[in-house]
Amino acid sequence: MPAVTQTREAVEKLGQSSYKWGFETDIEMDMAPKGLNEDIIRLISSRKEEPEWMLEWRLAAYKTWQAMTEPKWAKVTYPPIDYQDAHYYAAPRKKPGPKSLDEVDPELLRTYEKLGIPLHEQAMLAGVEVPEGERMPVAVDAVFDSVSVATTFRKTLEEAGVIFCPISEAVREHPDLVRRYLGTVVPAGDNFYSALNSAVFTDGSFVYVPKGVRCPMELSTYFRINAKNTGQFERTLIVVEEGASVSYLEGCTAPMRDENQLHAAVVELVAMDDASIKYSTVQNWYPGDENGRGGIYNFVTKRGICRGARSKISWTQVETGSAVTWKYPSCILQGEGSVGEFYSVAVTNNRQQADTGTKMIHLGRNTRSTIIAKTISAGHSDSTYRGLVRVQPKASGARNFTQCDSLLIGDQCGAHTVPYIESRNMNARIEHEATTSKISEDQLFYCRQRGLSEEDAVGLIVNGFCRDVLKELPMEFAVEAQKLLQISLEGSVG
Amino acid sequence: MNAFSNSMSGPLALFANRLNTLAGAERQAAAGALARTGLPDRKFEAWKYTALRALGKQDYAAPPAQVDAGTARALLDGVLQPHPAMATLPRVVFVNGRHAPALSILPDGVDLSFFAHDPRFGLQAAPDRDPLVALNTALAEDGLLLRVPAGVDAGHVLLVSLGVAGVAPLSFHPRHAVVVEKDARLRLVCVQAGQGAYLHNPVMDIRVEDGATLEHVTVQAEAAQAISLGTLYAHVGHQGVYDSFVLGLGGQLVRHEVHARLAATRAVVHVNGAQRLGGQQVGDITSVITHAASDCTSRQTVRNVLDGHARGVFQGKVLVERIAQKTDGYQMNQALLLSPDAEIDAKPELEIYADDVRCSHGATVGALDDDQLFYLRSRGIPEQEARQILIDAFLDEAIALVADATAQTFCRAVLAARFAGKGELS
Amino acid sequence: MSQFLEISGLCAQIDADGQDKQILRGVDLSIPPGEVHVIMGPNGSGKSTLSYVLAGREEYVVTAGSATFHGQDLLAMEPEERAAAGLFLAFQSPIELPGVNNANFLRTAVNAVRRARGQEELDAVAFLKMAREAAKALSMAPDMLKRNVNVGFSGGEKKRNEVLQMTLLQPTFAILDETDSGLDVDALRIVAEGVNRLRAPTFSALVITHHQKLLDYLVPDRIHVMARGRIILSGGPELARQIDQEGYTKFLAEVA
């Protein structure tokens, strides 16, 4: 069963809400008035019953943000955002509203029906092979608009010593841990959106894996924007101690709306000696309609630091949603022999724009990084890979390999590759390759001669093109991602 | 107050002593544009890796009216000396940006004139897009205007720029234009050398018409204290070929910026280069190759060897417009770091709007290969020599792309003369 | 009864460097059910073009003539509709699909065709069982189902993979384009055996070759000689031997 299905069912079982994929869910909301000012930040902080230091941290971030301007260097265009015209806090009231299928948009139901494919069969054919003993249950934290609504499997995790809870709860229950790490990887003033997030973040997940513990299950967070005119500013902090490891999945959806909605998350990862963090994302925020109306603005700062020797951080993302994506999951490779990985598939169709990539900052000796980025553009969309590989003077023996491939479907889209390669160490080795092409007529014809429709043939070839990335995803996500790719490209051929 | 005096507080203040002597709407507009943008700093994406701070620290005087003839002659002989065949080729020599008839051997069969007599700025280099073009436009005094008539094979022409300066910096801003008419052919070799402290800020406007071929080799061997910031625009017509190569060796700060436009079908552009830098040098090869028509081909191979505290910059954009179907674009940038303090910054870039294309780029950065070095030494070659062999081989793969045999030999000879017996420049 | 495959006056051209290039100049050919026909002819005579036109490659523009298959207008159909109708083209050089798992590709194709034919789709387990058996019968290495379609396959493996697809898709009419692989005897035998295994009163094949060699493994019913975009001569199996001994020149001269 796809992870999102599992997530939904897990949440429903808890009886927390009428959580359906169906899109807008009619729940009574506790909502702050529109606008952003110190009072709103105080309100958020008090609703969250936060300690004083947290409020001060937010207010400082707010001051920083006020002095900043939106970054303009990405290859995306969108009308100016009125930051005062959004709600910065929205939470479901305790009592859930009535449950009704009528509320569900049939178009989206259809979409998710397509996702509800028999998993094991697909997995077998897709060549995703997971040894029997490797299958792990998934613990879920679901974030509904601004609030974490349910975290599952907490008891099992507690027994292993793993903390997995909403970050708002962590601020209250584990203040020392949060205070020690929050903002150390992505400082509040890192960029415009991280400053905004630091001021107004309302929820997100906190994970702490103590020394030597291999997290007994996959952890998953499921984000959903539901309420109208709500920004979503979740904050995720994952700290993995010496010799410990965790695999974390993140799924995102949002209802179809005419207006654009802002999503500005911050994710921070910290890996100590020999620790390993695998962070997988399937981003399927509403991309807007074929005329570019509506859709999510996804301005996200994700960064991990490999603090310890031989630590490893691996980002895998499949980006099919959002009207505008601005996102560069990065690794600071500080510990000697630490490893950073970035595997990405970004698909844009219709009027979508994506400017995404990574930064690999090599600070320590013998650090290694791998970047595999696959970009697919269709319709009138534009997709850009933007990545930085920087080797600092002390990073002797550093290695990087980068492969960026772009596929264009149709002659009204654009695919762009903008790598930045900076080396200040003669004993580092960097290799970068990039290609841009279209699906070959030979391949299409071959598939069609074997009976596949043109659309299915494109889907099959695109999935093949993305294979190197998809195989990095945990199995549940891999199958879901394959289907998403196909759905995202519907209507792009013929 | 006119635009000129308004802009005096901006970057042009550095060149204040000359503004009164120049006039004209184009110059005023350029001065105005420069005043608005200022000299580019790192906030300009196109100047992310090359700061022009050094430029802003001092005033630049106009070149003196008279230059010691012996000094200029010695510089000229010195720079051509590595390959004797160069000394007899037709040449147009500029000293401090002004035509020096006594040093020139004017070519036959081409139409030749000078910017000083016929100041035309051309259409490609736009001051409002590029601050260095604006600076040139505001201050240009002289330059070569060369036209190869249709169907003529003009053979070789050398364009030599010599800077003759002392400790106090001066600047010159030549404005060159080269037109190779339909089915004509030219082998242009630009040589830049000099002594003392100067700013060389040339702008060259090139038009390669249908079926024409321009082979263009530039050897930069500027004075150690020189700042050389050249901008070149090339427009290539149907089945035209612009085949260029730059060898970057000299100067404190050198930037070679090429904008090549494949304007009609089946045009071919090569923008190749090699840099060998050491000490505190900064060398920047920047290019924008625009495919504006279908069935065109572009190739780019750039190799950098960086020693001492040198910093190499490569920025190469390949832009494929929507109309440019069946584009074949390839770009490769490689860097060899010879010292712990050397640095390379590379930004190869693909911006593609047409779907039926084959475009790729690659980049590598690394040190000399230990296995290769060991292999050579195990055959009895001393380490220093073995290193030199590998460095030469690395650069030679780019130099080998120069089709013009005379220019190719010249490039190799200049390199050898400069680095003979030295494994590395310290 | 209407013929199985009827081609009449078929003309086709391709855009070559902006110019229309006429390749087929009026092909007439009819193949009854249950027969294996062979087209021979010198290079550039239009043999491979004919196979592409019949399978529906869009670069080839049909300018005149007709082709019907089971009485249906073949030329009006999309390539996948032709496949569903029972037409299979074994490619001269099978196309590589990087990253596309062979088993997944085969199952997608088989189920697409089954769906179009109103048959029930196969679930993964049933399909894999069937595919493994078919692969085994072709002496294919077991891991070929797991590898990417034709990527890194040897020439023989590619041919086996084509025959495997042919076996699983159960066509009623197979076109085997073997123009350039004449010298690889093993590959030819694989293809010939694949066809022989499918031989039935309801199955026909059109084999394109310029080598007699293939016919040692495959007993044809009719031989056609193609030149300059036309079938210039047809006859029994003896015609192939005659060509092999005397070359095309004589035949070309006769019809010129």
Short mmCIF file of N, CA and C in Angstrom, two decimals, chain A residues 118 120-129 439-457 459-468 482 486, chain C residues 52 55-59 78-80 83 87-91 94-101 103-105 107-109 112-113 115 123-125 128 146 149-150 162 165 169:
data_model
loop_
_atom_site.label_atom_id
_atom_site.label_comp_id
_atom_site.label_asym_id
_atom_site.label_seq_id
_atom_site.Cartn_x
_atom_site.Cartn_y
_atom_site.Cartn_z
N PRO A 118 -2.24 -1.96 -6.35
CA PRO A 118 -1.71 -3.05 -5.52
C PRO A 118 -0.19 -2.98 -5.51
N HIS A 120 2.47 -4.62 -4.03
CA HIS A 120 3.51 -5.65 -4.13
C HIS A 120 3.75 -6.07 -5.56
N GLU A 121 2.63 -6.13 -6.29
CA GLU A 121 2.71 -6.49 -7.69
C GLU A 121 3.57 -5.48 -8.45
N GLN A 122 3.26 -4.20 -8.22
CA GLN A 122 3.99 -3.15 -8.91
C GLN A 122 5.46 -3.18 -8.54
N ALA A 123 5.69 -3.39 -7.27
CA ALA A 123 7.06 -3.34 -6.80
C ALA A 123 7.89 -4.43 -7.45
N MET A 124 7.29 -5.58 -7.54
CA MET A 124 8.02 -6.71 -8.12
C MET A 124 8.41 -6.39 -9.56
N LEU A 125 7.45 -5.85 -10.30
CA LEU A 125 7.71 -5.54 -11.70
C LEU A 125 8.67 -4.39 -11.86
N ALA A 126 8.60 -3.46 -10.92
CA ALA A 126 9.45 -2.29 -11.04
C ALA A 126 10.88 -2.62 -10.67
N GLY A 127 11.08 -3.83 -10.23
CA GLY A 127 12.43 -4.22 -9.88
C GLY A 127 12.88 -3.70 -8.54
N VAL A 128 11.93 -3.19 -7.74
CA VAL A 128 12.29 -2.74 -6.41
C VAL A 128 12.32 -3.98 -5.53
N GLU A 129 13.47 -4.36 -5.16
CA GLU A 129 13.56 -5.59 -4.40
C GLU A 129 13.97 -5.31 -2.97
N ILE A 439 12.75 12.56 -25.69
CA ILE A 439 12.52 11.12 -25.84
C ILE A 439 12.71 10.79 -27.32
N SER A 440 13.48 9.76 -27.60
CA SER A 440 13.77 9.51 -29.01
C SER A 440 12.55 8.89 -29.70
N GLU A 441 12.40 9.25 -30.96
CA GLU A 441 11.29 8.72 -31.76
C GLU A 441 11.40 7.20 -31.85
N ASP A 442 12.63 6.71 -31.90
CA ASP A 442 12.84 5.26 -31.98
C ASP A 442 12.25 4.55 -30.77
N GLN A 443 12.53 5.11 -29.59
CA GLN A 443 12.03 4.48 -28.37
C GLN A 443 10.51 4.50 -28.33
N LEU A 444 9.94 5.65 -28.69
CA LEU A 444 8.48 5.77 -28.67
C LEU A 444 7.85 4.77 -29.62
N PHE A 445 8.40 4.71 -30.82
CA PHE A 445 7.82 3.82 -31.82
C PHE A 445 7.94 2.36 -31.39
N TYR A 446 9.09 2.03 -30.84
CA TYR A 446 9.31 0.65 -30.37
C TYR A 446 8.24 0.25 -29.37
N CYS A 447 8.00 1.12 -28.39
CA CYS A 447 6.98 0.82 -27.38
C CYS A 447 5.59 0.72 -28.01
N ARG A 448 5.30 1.63 -28.92
CA ARG A 448 3.96 1.62 -29.52
C ARG A 448 3.79 0.39 -30.40
N GLN A 449 4.85 -0.04 -31.08
CA GLN A 449 4.76 -1.26 -31.88
C GLN A 449 4.43 -2.45 -31.00
N ARG A 450 4.82 -2.35 -29.73
CA ARG A 450 4.50 -3.46 -28.83
C ARG A 450 3.14 -3.26 -28.16
N GLY A 451 2.40 -2.24 -28.62
CA GLY A 451 1.02 -2.11 -28.18
C GLY A 451 0.76 -1.04 -27.14
N LEU A 452 1.79 -0.32 -26.68
CA LEU A 452 1.59 0.70 -25.67
C LEU A 452 1.05 1.98 -26.31
N SER A 453 0.15 2.66 -25.61
CA SER A 453 -0.29 3.95 -26.11
C SER A 453 0.88 4.93 -25.98
N GLU A 454 0.79 6.03 -26.71
CA GLU A 454 1.87 7.00 -26.68
C GLU A 454 2.10 7.50 -25.25
N GLU A 455 1.00 7.75 -24.55
CA GLU A 455 1.12 8.27 -23.19
C GLU A 455 1.79 7.26 -22.26
N ASP A 456 1.38 6.00 -22.39
CA ASP A 456 2.00 4.96 -21.56
C ASP A 456 3.47 4.79 -21.92
N ALA A 457 3.76 4.92 -23.21
CA ALA A 457 5.14 4.77 -23.65
C ALA A 457 6.00 5.88 -23.04
N GLY A 459 5.36 7.51 -20.31
CA GLY A 459 5.46 7.24 -18.88
C GLY A 459 6.54 6.20 -18.58
N LEU A 460 6.55 5.18 -19.40
CA LEU A 460 7.51 4.09 -19.21
C LEU A 460 8.94 4.59 -19.42
N ILE A 461 9.13 5.37 -20.46
CA ILE A 461 10.47 5.85 -20.77
C ILE A 461 10.94 6.85 -19.71
N VAL A 462 10.01 7.69 -19.26
CA VAL A 462 10.36 8.66 -18.22
C VAL A 462 10.73 7.95 -16.93
N ASN A 463 9.97 6.93 -16.59
CA ASN A 463 10.31 6.17 -15.39
C ASN A 463 11.69 5.54 -15.50
N GLY A 464 12.00 5.07 -16.69
CA GLY A 464 13.32 4.50 -16.92
C GLY A 464 14.40 5.56 -16.76
N PHE A 465 14.13 6.74 -17.29
CA PHE A 465 15.04 7.88 -17.21
C PHE A 465 15.32 8.23 -15.74
N CYS A 466 14.33 8.03 -14.89
CA CYS A 466 14.45 8.40 -13.48
C CYS A 466 14.90 7.24 -12.60
N ARG A 467 15.12 6.10 -13.19
CA ARG A 467 15.40 4.90 -12.41
C ARG A 467 16.46 5.08 -11.34
N ASP A 468 17.56 5.74 -11.70
CA ASP A 468 18.67 5.88 -10.75
C ASP A 468 18.26 6.63 -9.48
N GLN A 482 6.47 6.54 -8.96
CA GLN A 482 6.34 6.17 -10.37
C GLN A 482 4.99 6.54 -10.92
N GLN A 486 3.76 9.54 -13.88
CA GLN A 486 2.88 9.32 -15.01
C GLN A 486 1.70 10.29 -14.99
N TYR C 52 8.49 -0.54 -41.94
CA TYR C 52 8.14 0.60 -41.09
C TYR C 52 6.78 1.18 -41.46
N ALA C 55 4.14 -0.98 -40.04
CA ALA C 55 4.02 -0.89 -38.58
C ALA C 55 3.61 0.51 -38.13
N GLY C 56 3.69 1.49 -39.03
CA GLY C 56 3.14 2.81 -38.70
C GLY C 56 4.12 3.85 -38.22
N ARG C 57 5.36 3.80 -38.68
CA ARG C 57 6.30 4.86 -38.28
C ARG C 57 5.90 6.17 -38.92
N GLU C 58 5.85 7.22 -38.07
CA GLU C 58 5.25 8.47 -38.54
C GLU C 58 6.12 9.25 -39.52
N GLU C 59 7.42 8.99 -39.53
CA GLU C 59 8.29 9.75 -40.45
C GLU C 59 8.00 9.42 -41.91
N GLU C 78 -3.20 3.66 -35.52
CA GLU C 78 -2.01 4.04 -34.76
C GLU C 78 -1.10 2.81 -34.62
N PRO C 79 0.16 3.02 -34.37
CA PRO C 79 1.07 1.87 -34.22
C PRO C 79 0.58 0.87 -33.18
N GLU C 80 0.08 1.39 -32.02
CA GLU C 80 -0.34 0.46 -30.98
C GLU C 80 -1.61 -0.29 -31.36
N ALA C 83 -0.50 -3.13 -33.42
CA ALA C 83 0.03 -4.19 -32.56
C ALA C 83 -1.11 -5.00 -31.96
N LEU C 87 -0.29 -7.30 -35.46
CA LEU C 87 0.91 -7.10 -36.28
C LEU C 87 2.12 -6.91 -35.37
N PHE C 88 3.16 -7.66 -35.62
CA PHE C 88 4.38 -7.56 -34.81
C PHE C 88 5.58 -7.30 -35.71
N LEU C 89 6.37 -6.30 -35.36
CA LEU C 89 7.59 -6.02 -36.12
C LEU C 89 8.80 -6.36 -35.27
N ALA C 90 9.60 -7.33 -35.74
CA ALA C 90 10.86 -7.61 -35.07
C ALA C 90 11.90 -6.68 -35.67
N PHE C 91 12.46 -5.81 -34.83
CA PHE C 91 13.33 -4.75 -35.34
C PHE C 91 14.68 -5.30 -35.78
N PRO C 94 17.04 -3.78 -32.36
CA PRO C 94 16.09 -3.47 -31.29
C PRO C 94 16.54 -2.25 -30.47
N ILE C 95 15.58 -1.43 -30.09
CA ILE C 95 15.85 -0.15 -29.44
C ILE C 95 16.14 -0.37 -27.95
N GLU C 96 17.08 0.38 -27.44
CA GLU C 96 17.39 0.30 -26.01
C GLU C 96 16.52 1.27 -25.22
N LEU C 97 16.02 0.83 -24.09
CA LEU C 97 15.22 1.71 -23.23
C LEU C 97 15.90 1.77 -21.86
N PRO C 98 16.80 2.72 -21.67
CA PRO C 98 17.56 2.77 -20.42
C PRO C 98 16.64 2.95 -19.21
N GLY C 99 16.91 2.17 -18.18
CA GLY C 99 16.15 2.30 -16.93
C GLY C 99 14.81 1.59 -16.95
N VAL C 100 14.38 1.10 -18.12
CA VAL C 100 13.08 0.43 -18.18
C VAL C 100 13.29 -1.08 -18.02
N ASN C 101 12.73 -1.57 -16.95
CA ASN C 101 12.86 -2.98 -16.61
C ASN C 101 12.15 -3.86 -17.65
N ALA C 103 10.89 -6.93 -17.65
CA ALA C 103 9.66 -7.60 -17.24
C ALA C 103 8.49 -6.62 -17.21
N ASN C 104 8.77 -5.44 -16.67
CA ASN C 104 7.73 -4.42 -16.58
C ASN C 104 7.27 -4.00 -17.97
N PHE C 105 8.24 -3.83 -18.86
CA PHE C 105 7.92 -3.45 -20.24
C PHE C 105 7.06 -4.53 -20.90
N ARG C 107 5.19 -6.81 -19.56
CA ARG C 107 3.85 -6.96 -18.98
C ARG C 107 2.96 -5.79 -19.40
N THR C 108 3.54 -4.59 -19.42
CA THR C 108 2.76 -3.43 -19.84
C THR C 108 2.28 -3.63 -21.28
N ALA C 109 3.17 -4.13 -22.13
CA ALA C 109 2.80 -4.35 -23.53
C ALA C 109 1.75 -5.46 -23.64
N ALA C 112 -1.56 -4.23 -22.39
CA ALA C 112 -2.15 -3.23 -23.28
C ALA C 112 -2.80 -3.93 -24.46
N VAL C 113 -2.11 -4.92 -25.01
CA VAL C 113 -2.63 -5.65 -26.15
C VAL C 113 -3.83 -6.52 -25.75
N ARG C 115 -5.87 -5.98 -23.29
CA ARG C 115 -6.98 -5.07 -23.03
C ARG C 115 -7.67 -4.72 -24.35
N ASP C 123 -2.26 -10.62 -13.95
CA ASP C 123 -1.64 -10.03 -12.77
C ASP C 123 -0.16 -10.40 -12.78
N ALA C 124 0.57 -9.79 -11.86
CA ALA C 124 2.03 -9.89 -11.90
C ALA C 124 2.49 -11.34 -11.80
N VAL C 125 1.84 -12.06 -10.93
CA VAL C 125 2.29 -13.43 -10.69
C VAL C 125 2.08 -14.30 -11.92
N LEU C 128 4.52 -13.20 -14.70
CA LEU C 128 5.91 -13.59 -14.51
C LEU C 128 6.11 -15.08 -14.77
N LYS C 146 15.05 -9.12 -15.66
CA LYS C 146 15.30 -8.07 -14.67
C LYS C 146 16.10 -6.92 -15.24
N VAL C 149 15.52 -2.93 -20.85
CA VAL C 149 15.16 -3.39 -22.18
C VAL C 149 16.30 -3.17 -23.19
N ASN C 150 16.89 -4.25 -23.61
CA ASN C 150 17.93 -4.27 -24.65
C ASN C 150 19.22 -3.54 -24.28
N GLU C 162 13.51 -10.07 -28.80
CA GLU C 162 12.47 -9.79 -29.79
C GLU C 162 11.56 -10.99 -29.94
N GLN C 165 9.27 -11.34 -27.03
CA GLN C 165 8.12 -10.42 -27.14
C GLN C 165 7.10 -10.95 -28.13
N LEU C 169 3.25 -11.70 -27.17
CA LEU C 169 2.21 -10.84 -27.72
C LEU C 169 1.28 -11.58 -28.68
#
